[in-house]
CSV table of C-alpha atoms in Angstrom, one decimal:
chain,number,residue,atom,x,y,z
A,1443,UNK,CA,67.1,118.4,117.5
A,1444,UNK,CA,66.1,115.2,116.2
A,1445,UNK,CA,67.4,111.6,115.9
A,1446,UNK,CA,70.5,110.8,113.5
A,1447,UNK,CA,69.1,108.4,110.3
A,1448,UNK,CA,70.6,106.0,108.4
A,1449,UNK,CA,70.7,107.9,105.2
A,1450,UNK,CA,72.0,106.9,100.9
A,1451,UNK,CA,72.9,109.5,99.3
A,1452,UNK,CA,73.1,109.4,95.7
A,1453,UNK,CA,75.4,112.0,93.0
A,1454,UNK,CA,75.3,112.5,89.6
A,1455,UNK,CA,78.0,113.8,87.5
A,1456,UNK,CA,77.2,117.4,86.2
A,1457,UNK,CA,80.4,117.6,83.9
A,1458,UNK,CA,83.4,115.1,84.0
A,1459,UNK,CA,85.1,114.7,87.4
A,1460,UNK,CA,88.8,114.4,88.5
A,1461,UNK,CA,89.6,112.3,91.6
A,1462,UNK,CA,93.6,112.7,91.3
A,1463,UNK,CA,95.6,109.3,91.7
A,1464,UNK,CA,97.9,109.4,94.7
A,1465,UNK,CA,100.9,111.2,92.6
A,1466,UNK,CA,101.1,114.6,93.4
A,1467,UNK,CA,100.7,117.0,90.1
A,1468,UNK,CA,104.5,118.0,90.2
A,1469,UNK,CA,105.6,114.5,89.9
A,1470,UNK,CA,103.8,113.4,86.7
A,1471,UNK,CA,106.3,114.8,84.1
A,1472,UNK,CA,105.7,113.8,80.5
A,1473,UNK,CA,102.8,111.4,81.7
A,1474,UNK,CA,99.3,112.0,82.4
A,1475,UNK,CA,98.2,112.3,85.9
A,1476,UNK,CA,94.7,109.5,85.8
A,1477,UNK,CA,92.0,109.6,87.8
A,1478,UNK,CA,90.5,107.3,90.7
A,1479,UNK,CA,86.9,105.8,89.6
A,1480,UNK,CA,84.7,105.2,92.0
A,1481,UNK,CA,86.6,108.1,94.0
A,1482,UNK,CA,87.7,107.2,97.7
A,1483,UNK,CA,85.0,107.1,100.8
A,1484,UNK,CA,87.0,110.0,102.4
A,1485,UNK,CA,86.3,112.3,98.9
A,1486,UNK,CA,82.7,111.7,99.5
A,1487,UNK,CA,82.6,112.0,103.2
A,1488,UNK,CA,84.5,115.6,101.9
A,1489,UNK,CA,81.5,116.5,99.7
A,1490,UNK,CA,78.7,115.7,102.1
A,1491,UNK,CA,80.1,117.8,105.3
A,1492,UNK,CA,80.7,120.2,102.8
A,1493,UNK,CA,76.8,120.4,101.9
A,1494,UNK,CA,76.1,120.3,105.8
A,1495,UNK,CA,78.4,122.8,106.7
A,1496,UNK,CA,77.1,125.4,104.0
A,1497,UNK,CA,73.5,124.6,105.6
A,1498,UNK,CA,74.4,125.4,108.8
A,1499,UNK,CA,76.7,128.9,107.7
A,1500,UNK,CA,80.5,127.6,108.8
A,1501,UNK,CA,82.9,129.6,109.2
A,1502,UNK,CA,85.8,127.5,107.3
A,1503,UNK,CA,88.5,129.0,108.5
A,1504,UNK,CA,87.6,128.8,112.1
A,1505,UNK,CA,86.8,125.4,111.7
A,1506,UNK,CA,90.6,124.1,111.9
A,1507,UNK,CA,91.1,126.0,115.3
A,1508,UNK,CA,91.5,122.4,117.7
A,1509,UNK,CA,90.2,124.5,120.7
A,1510,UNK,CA,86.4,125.3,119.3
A,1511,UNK,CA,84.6,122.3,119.3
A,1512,UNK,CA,81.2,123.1,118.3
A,1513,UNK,CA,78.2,120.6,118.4
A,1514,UNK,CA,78.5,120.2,114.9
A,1515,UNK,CA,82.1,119.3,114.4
A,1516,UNK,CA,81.7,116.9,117.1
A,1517,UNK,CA,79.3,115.7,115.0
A,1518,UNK,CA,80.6,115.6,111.3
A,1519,UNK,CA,84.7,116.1,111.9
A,1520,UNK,CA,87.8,117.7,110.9
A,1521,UNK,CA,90.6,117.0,109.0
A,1522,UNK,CA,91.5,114.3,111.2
A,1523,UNK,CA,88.3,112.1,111.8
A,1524,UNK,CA,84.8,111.8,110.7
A,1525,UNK,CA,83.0,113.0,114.3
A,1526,UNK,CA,79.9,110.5,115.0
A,1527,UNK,CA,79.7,109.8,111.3
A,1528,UNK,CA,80.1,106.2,109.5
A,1529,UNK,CA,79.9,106.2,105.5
A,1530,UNK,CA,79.4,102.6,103.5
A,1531,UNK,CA,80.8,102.7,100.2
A,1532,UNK,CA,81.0,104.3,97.8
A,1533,UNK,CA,78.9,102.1,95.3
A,1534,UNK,CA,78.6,102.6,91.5
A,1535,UNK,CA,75.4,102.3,90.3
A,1536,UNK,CA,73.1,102.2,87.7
A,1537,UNK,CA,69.9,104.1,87.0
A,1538,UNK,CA,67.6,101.7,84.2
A,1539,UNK,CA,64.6,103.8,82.0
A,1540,UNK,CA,61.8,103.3,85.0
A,1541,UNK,CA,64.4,104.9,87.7
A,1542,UNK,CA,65.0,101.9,89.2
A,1543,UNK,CA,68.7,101.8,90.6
A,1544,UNK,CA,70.9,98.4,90.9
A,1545,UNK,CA,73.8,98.8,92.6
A,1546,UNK,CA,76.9,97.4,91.5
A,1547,UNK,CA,80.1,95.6,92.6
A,1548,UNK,CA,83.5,94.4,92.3
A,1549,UNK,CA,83.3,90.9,90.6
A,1550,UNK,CA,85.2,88.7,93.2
A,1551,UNK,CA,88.9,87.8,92.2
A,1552,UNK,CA,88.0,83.6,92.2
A,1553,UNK,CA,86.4,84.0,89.0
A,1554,UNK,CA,88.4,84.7,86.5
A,1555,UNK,CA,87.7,85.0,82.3
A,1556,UNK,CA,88.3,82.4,79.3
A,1557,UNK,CA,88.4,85.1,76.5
A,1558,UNK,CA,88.1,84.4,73.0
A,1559,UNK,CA,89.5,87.4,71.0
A,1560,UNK,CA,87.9,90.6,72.7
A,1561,UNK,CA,84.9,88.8,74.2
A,1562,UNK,CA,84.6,86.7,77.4
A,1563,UNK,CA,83.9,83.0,76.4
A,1564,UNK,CA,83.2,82.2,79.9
A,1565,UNK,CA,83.9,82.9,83.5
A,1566,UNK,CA,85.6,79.9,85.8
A,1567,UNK,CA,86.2,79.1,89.2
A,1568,UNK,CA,89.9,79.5,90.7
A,1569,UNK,CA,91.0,76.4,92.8
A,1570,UNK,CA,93.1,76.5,95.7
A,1571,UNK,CA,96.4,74.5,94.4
A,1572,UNK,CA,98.8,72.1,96.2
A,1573,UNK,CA,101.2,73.3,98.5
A,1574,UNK,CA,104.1,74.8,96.8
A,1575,UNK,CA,107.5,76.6,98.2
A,1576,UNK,CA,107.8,80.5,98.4
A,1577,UNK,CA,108.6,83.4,99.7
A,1578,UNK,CA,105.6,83.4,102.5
A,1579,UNK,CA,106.4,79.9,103.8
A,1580,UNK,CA,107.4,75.8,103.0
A,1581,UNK,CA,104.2,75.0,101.5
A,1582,UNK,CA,101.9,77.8,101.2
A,1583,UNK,CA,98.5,77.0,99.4
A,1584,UNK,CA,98.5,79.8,95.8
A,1585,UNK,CA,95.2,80.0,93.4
A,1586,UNK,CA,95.4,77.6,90.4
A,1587,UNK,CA,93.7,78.0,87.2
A,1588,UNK,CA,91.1,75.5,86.3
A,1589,UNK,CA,92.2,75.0,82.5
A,1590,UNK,CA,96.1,74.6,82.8
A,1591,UNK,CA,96.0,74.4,78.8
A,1592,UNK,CA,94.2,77.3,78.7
A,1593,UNK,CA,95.2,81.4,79.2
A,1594,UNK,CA,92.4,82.8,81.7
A,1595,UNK,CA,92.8,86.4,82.6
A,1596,UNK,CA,91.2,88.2,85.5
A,1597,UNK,CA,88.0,90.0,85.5
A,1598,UNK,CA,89.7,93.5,86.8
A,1599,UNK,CA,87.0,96.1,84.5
A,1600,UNK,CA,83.8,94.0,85.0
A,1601,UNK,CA,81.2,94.4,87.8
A,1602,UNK,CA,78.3,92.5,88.9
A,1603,UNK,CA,74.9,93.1,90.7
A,1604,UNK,CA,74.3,91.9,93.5
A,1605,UNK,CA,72.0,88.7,92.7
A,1606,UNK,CA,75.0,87.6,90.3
A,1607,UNK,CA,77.4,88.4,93.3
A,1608,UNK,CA,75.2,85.7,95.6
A,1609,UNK,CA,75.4,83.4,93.2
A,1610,UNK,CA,79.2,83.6,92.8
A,1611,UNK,CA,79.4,83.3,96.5
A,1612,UNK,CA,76.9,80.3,96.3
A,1613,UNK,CA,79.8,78.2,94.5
A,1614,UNK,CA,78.6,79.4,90.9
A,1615,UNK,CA,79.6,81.1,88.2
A,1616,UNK,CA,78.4,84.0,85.9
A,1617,UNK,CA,77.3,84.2,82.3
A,1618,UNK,CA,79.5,86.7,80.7
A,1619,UNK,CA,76.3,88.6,80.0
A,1620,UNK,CA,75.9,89.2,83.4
A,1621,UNK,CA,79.3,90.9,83.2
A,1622,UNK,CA,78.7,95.1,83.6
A,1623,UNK,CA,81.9,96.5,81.7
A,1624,UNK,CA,84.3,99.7,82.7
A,1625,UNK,CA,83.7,101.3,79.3
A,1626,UNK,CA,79.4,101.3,79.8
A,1627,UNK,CA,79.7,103.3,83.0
A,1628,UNK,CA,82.2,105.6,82.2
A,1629,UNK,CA,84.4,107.1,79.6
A,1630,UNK,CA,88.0,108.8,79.8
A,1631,UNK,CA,88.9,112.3,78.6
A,1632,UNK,CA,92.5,113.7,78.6
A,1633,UNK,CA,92.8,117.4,79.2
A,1634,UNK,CA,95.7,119.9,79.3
A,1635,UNK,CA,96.3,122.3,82.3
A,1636,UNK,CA,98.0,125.5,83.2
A,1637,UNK,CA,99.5,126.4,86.7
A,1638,UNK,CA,98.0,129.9,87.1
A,1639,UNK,CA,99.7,133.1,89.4
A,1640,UNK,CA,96.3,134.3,91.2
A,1641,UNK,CA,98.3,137.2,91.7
A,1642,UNK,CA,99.7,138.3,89.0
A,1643,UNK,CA,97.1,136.4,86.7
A,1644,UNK,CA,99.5,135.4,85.1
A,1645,UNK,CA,100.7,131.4,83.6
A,1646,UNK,CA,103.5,130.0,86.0
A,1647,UNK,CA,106.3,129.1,83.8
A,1648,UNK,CA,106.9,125.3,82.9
A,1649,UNK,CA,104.2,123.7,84.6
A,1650,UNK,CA,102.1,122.2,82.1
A,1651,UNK,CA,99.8,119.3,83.6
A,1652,UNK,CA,97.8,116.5,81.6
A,1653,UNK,CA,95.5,114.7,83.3
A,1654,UNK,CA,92.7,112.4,82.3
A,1655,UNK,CA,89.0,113.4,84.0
A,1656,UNK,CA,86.1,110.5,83.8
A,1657,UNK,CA,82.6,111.5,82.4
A,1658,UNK,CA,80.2,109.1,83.9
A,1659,UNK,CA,77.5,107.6,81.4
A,1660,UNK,CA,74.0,109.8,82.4
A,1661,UNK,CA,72.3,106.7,83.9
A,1662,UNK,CA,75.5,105.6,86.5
A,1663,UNK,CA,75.4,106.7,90.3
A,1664,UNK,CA,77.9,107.2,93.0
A,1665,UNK,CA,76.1,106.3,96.4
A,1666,UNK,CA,77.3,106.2,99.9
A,1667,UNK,CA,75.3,105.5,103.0
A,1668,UNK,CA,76.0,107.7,105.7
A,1669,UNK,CA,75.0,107.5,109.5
A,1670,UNK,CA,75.4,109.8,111.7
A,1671,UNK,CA,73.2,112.9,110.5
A,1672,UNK,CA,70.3,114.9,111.4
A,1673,UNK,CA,67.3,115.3,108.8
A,1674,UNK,CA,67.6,119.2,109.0
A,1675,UNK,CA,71.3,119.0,108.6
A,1676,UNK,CA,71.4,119.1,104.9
A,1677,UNK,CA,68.4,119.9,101.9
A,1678,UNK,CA,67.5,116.9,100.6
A,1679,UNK,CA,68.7,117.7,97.0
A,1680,UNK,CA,71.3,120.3,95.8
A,1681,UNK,CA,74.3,120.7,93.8
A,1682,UNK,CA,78.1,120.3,95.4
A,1683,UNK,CA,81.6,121.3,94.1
A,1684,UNK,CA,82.7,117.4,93.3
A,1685,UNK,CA,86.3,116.2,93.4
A,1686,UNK,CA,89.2,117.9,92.0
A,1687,UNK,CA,88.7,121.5,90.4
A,1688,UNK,CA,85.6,121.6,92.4
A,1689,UNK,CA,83.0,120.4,89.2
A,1690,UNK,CA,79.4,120.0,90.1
A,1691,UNK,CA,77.3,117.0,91.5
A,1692,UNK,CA,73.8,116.8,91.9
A,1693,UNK,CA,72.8,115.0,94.8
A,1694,UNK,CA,69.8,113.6,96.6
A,1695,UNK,CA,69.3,111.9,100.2
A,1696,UNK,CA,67.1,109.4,100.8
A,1697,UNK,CA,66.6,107.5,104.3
A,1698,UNK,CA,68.5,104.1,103.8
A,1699,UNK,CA,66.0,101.4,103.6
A,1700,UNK,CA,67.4,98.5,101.6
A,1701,UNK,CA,71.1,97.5,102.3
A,1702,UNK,CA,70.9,96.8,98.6
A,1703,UNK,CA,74.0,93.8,99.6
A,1704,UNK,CA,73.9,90.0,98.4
A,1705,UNK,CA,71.8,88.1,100.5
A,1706,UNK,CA,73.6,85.9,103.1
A,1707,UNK,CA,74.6,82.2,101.8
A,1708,UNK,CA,73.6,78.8,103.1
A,1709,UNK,CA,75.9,76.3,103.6
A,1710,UNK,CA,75.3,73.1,102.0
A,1711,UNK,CA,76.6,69.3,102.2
A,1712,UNK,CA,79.6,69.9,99.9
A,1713,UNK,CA,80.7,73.0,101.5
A,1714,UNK,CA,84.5,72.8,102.6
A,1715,UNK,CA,85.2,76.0,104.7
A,1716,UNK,CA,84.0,79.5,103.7
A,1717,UNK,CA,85.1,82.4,101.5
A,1718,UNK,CA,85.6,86.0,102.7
A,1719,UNK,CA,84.9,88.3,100.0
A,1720,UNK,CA,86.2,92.5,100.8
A,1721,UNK,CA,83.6,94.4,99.4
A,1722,UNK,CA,85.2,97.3,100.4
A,1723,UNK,CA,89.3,98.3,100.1
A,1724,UNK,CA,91.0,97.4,103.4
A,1725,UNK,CA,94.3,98.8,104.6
A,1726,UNK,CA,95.4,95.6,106.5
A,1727,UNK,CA,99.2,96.8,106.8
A,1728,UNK,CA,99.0,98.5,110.3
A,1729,UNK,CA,95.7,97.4,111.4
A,1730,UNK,CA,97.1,94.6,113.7
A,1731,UNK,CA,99.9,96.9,114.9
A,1732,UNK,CA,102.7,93.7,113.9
A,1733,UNK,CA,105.5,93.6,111.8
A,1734,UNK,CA,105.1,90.0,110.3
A,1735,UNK,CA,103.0,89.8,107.4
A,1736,UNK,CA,99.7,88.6,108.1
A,1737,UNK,CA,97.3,88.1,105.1
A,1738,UNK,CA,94.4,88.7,107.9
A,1739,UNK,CA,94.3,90.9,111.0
A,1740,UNK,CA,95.7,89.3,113.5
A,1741,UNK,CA,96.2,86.3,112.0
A,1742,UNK,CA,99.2,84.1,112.9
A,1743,UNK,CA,101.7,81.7,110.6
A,1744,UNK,CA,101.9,77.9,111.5
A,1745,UNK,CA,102.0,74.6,110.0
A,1746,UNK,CA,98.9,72.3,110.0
A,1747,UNK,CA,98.9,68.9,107.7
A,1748,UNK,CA,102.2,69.7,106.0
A,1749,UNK,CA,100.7,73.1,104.5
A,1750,UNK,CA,101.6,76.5,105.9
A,1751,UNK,CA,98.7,78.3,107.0
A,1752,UNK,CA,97.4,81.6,109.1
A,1753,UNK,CA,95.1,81.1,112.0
A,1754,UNK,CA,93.0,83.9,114.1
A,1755,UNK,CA,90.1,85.1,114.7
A,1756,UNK,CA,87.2,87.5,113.4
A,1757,UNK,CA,84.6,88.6,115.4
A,1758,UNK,CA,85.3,85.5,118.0
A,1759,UNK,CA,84.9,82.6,114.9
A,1760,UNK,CA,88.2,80.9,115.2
A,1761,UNK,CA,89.6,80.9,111.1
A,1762,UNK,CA,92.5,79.1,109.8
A,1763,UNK,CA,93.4,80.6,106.6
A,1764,UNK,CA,95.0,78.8,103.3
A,1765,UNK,CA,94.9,80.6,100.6
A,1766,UNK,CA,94.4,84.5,99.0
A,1767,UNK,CA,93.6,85.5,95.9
A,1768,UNK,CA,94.2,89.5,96.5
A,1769,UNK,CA,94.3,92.2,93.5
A,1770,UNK,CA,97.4,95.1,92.9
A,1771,UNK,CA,97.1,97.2,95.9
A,1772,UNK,CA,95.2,100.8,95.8
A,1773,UNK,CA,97.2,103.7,96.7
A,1774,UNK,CA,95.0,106.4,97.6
A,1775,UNK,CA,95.8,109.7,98.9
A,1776,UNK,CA,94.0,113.1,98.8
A,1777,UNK,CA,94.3,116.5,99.3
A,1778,UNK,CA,93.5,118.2,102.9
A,1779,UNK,CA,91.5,121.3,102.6
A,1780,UNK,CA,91.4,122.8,106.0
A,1781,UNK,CA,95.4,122.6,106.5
A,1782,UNK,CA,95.9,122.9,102.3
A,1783,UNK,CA,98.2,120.4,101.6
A,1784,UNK,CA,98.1,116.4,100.6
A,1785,UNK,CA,97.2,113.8,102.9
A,1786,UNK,CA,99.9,111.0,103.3
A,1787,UNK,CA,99.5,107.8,100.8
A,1788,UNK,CA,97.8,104.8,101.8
A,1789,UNK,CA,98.5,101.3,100.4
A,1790,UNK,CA,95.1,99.3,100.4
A,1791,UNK,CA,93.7,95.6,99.6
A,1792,UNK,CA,91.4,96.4,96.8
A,1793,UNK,CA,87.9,95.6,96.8
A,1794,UNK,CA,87.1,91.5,95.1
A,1795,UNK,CA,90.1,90.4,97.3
A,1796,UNK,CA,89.4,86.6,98.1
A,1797,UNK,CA,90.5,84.6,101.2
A,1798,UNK,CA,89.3,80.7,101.7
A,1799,UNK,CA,89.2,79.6,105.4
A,1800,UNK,CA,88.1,76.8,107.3
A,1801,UNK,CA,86.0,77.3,110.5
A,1802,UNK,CA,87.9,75.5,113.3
A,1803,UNK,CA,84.8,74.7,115.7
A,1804,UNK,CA,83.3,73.0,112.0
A,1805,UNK,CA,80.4,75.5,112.8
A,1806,UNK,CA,80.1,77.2,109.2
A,1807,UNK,CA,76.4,78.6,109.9
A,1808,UNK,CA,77.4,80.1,112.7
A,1809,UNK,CA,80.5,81.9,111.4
A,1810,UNK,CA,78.1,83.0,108.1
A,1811,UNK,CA,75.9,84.8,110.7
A,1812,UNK,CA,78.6,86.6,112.4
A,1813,UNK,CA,80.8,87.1,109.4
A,1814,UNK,CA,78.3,88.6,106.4
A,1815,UNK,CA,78.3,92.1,106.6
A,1816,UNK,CA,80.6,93.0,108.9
A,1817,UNK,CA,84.2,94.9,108.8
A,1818,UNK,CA,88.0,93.8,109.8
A,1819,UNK,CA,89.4,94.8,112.5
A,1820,UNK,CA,90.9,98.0,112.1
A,1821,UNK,CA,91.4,102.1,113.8
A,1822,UNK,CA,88.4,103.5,114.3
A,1823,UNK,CA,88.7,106.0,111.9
A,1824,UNK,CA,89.5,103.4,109.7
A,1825,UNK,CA,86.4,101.1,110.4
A,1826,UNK,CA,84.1,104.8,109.9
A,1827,UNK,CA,85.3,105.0,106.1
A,1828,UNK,CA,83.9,102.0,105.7
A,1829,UNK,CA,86.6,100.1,105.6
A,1830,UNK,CA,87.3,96.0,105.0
A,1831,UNK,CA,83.3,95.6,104.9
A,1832,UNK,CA,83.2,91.4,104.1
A,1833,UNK,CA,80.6,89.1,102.2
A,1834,UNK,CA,80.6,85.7,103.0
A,1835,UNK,CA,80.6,83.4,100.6
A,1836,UNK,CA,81.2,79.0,100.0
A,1837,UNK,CA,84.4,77.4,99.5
A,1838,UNK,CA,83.1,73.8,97.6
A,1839,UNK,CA,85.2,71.0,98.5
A,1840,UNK,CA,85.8,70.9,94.7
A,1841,UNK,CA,87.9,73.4,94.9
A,1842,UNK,CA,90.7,72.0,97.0
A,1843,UNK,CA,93.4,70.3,94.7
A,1844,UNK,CA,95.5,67.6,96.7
A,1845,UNK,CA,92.8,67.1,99.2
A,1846,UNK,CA,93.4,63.9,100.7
């Protein structure tokens, strides 16, 4: 037996694929049931101990029985956890004509879009306005356009690469052809389903299902990095059941030798206090284990100059947080197919959630070393998903309106 690898795996679509939003299919009525795009890390952690489980000849149905823990299911999971293994991701990305692969992401949710009929004019930079009354506190610190004369929306379908990301977390902005749209990675398709009586073979009566499956362009990849595996778990290459009515994947492993991530920032003379991008979807609700709400783990209310604000700490950098520019929450769910039925819903931060914080011990190099790369707090099983993973970014003293 050899040593576990840090390893990317990479799928390509083989037909369209169906990642089934966190409704369950009897509760959809006249509407179509959508799809998730890119599909949850828990789908793709599915898939791959699926491929490693066929290698080594599991017996599925055994594999649910708590009392046989094998060295293998200590190693890759059940239902309930993912074993030794840790997954990043999943990424989209795309494949150009010489098979070089750029990896894509989330454009943050500071930047925002100056449209001028369907095109994007330009991208700007959210401020952090004055302290205002609401719900969350006195006078609690809300993003505030740049142009108030002018209608900005947000940049919710677009993605970036990663140089363009560093350069929006330098302080810039990006030109909108920099901008990767929804609609060049992947298209929609609506399709209309029976409920079938294996049995009898026969259609059940009345349930009649729409749902809308994605076909990914031929040149767009899902990757995930995965650590925790042996080389002679897996073949290298192959073809798995995928998603939702089990339709095929090709995939290929790779050891992981470029994180393929922005490049860590560099704090300047007009930096103000830093910004935490989430890379990844975090489920902050229960991480801390309290009932207030806390826009960060652990993170407490107070007062500080007149302006409500959260202080804690991540990874021991003391933070004081003032504002959050966070996107409509992901509810993702999933079906369990050892003990066939669903898994319970999640409510998660999405992915370009923005928080600006001041360090409190004014050391901002220090808390970009510690910070870049590295996950919130959260359950363990949480934190092996992949979970809350953070880029660090600048917050420009330009940004602060009111600043005295």
């Amino acid at each position: 037996m050899g040593d576990t690898q840090q390893q990317l795996w990479r799928f390509k679509a083989l037909d369209t694929w169906f990642f089934r939003e966190s409704r369950p299919m009897e509760s959809v009525g006249g509407s179509e049931l959508l799809s998730a795009f890119p599909p949850s890390p828990r789908t793709l952690a599915g898939a791959i101990r699926s491929v490693v489980g066929e290698h080594h000849r599991v017996d599925w149905r055994q594999w649910k029985d708590k009392a046989q823990q094998p060295p293998l299911k200590q190693r890759i999971g059940d239902a309930d956890g993912l074993g030794k293994l840790t997954v990043s991701g999943p990424w989209l990305a795309c494949e150009n004509a010489e098979g070089e692969v750029e990896r894509l992401f989330p454009v943050p949710r500071n930047l925002v879009a100056l449209r001028e009929g369907n095109s994007i004019k330009q991208t700007l930079r959210m401020q952090v306005g004055k302290p205002r009354y609401c719900d969350l506190g006195k006078a609690v610190r809300m993003a505030a356009s740049p142009l108030l004369e002018a209608k900005t929306a947000a940049l919710e379908d677009e993605w970036i690469n990663a140089t363009t990301l560093y350069q929006v977390l330098m302080g810039g902005i990006c030109q909108p052809d920099a901008l990767v749209t929804t609609r060049n990675l992947f298209a929609r398709e609506a399709r209309l389903g029976i409920a079938r009586d294996n049995m009898s073979r026969s259609v059940e009566t009345g349930l009649l299902y729409q749902t809308r499956h994605v076909r990914p362009m031929q040149n767009v990849i899902v990757e995930m990095g995965v650590t925790g595996l042996l080389a002679d778990d897996h073949p290298m290459q192959g073809v798995v059941r995928f998603g939702g009515e089990g339709r095929g994947a090709a995939y290929a492993v790779q050891p992981l030798t470029d994180t393929c991530f922005p490049t860590k920032v560099q704090a300047n003379s007009h930096t103000h206090g830093i910004l935490l991008m989430l890379l990844t979807p975090a489920g902050m609700a229960n991480a801390s284990g309290e009932t207030a709400y806390a826009p960060l783990p652990g993170f407490q209310c107070t007062e500080q100059s007149g302006a409500t604000v959260w202080r804690g700490q991540l990874q021991g950098i003391p933070l004081t947080l003032h504002c959050a520019i966070q996107g409509k929450p992901v509810r993702e769910g999933g079906w369990d197919l050892a003990n066939n039925q669903p898994r319970a819903v999640q409510s998660l931060i999405p992915a370009g959630s923005v928080y600006y914080l001041t360090v409190d011990n004014g050391d901002i190099p220090a808390a970009i070393d510690t910070l870049h790369l590295t996950q919130l707090p959260a359950e363990q099983n949480e934190l092996a998903l992949g979970r809350g993973l953070l880029a660090v970014g600048l917050w420009p003293d330009n940004e602060l309106m009111g600043k005295e």
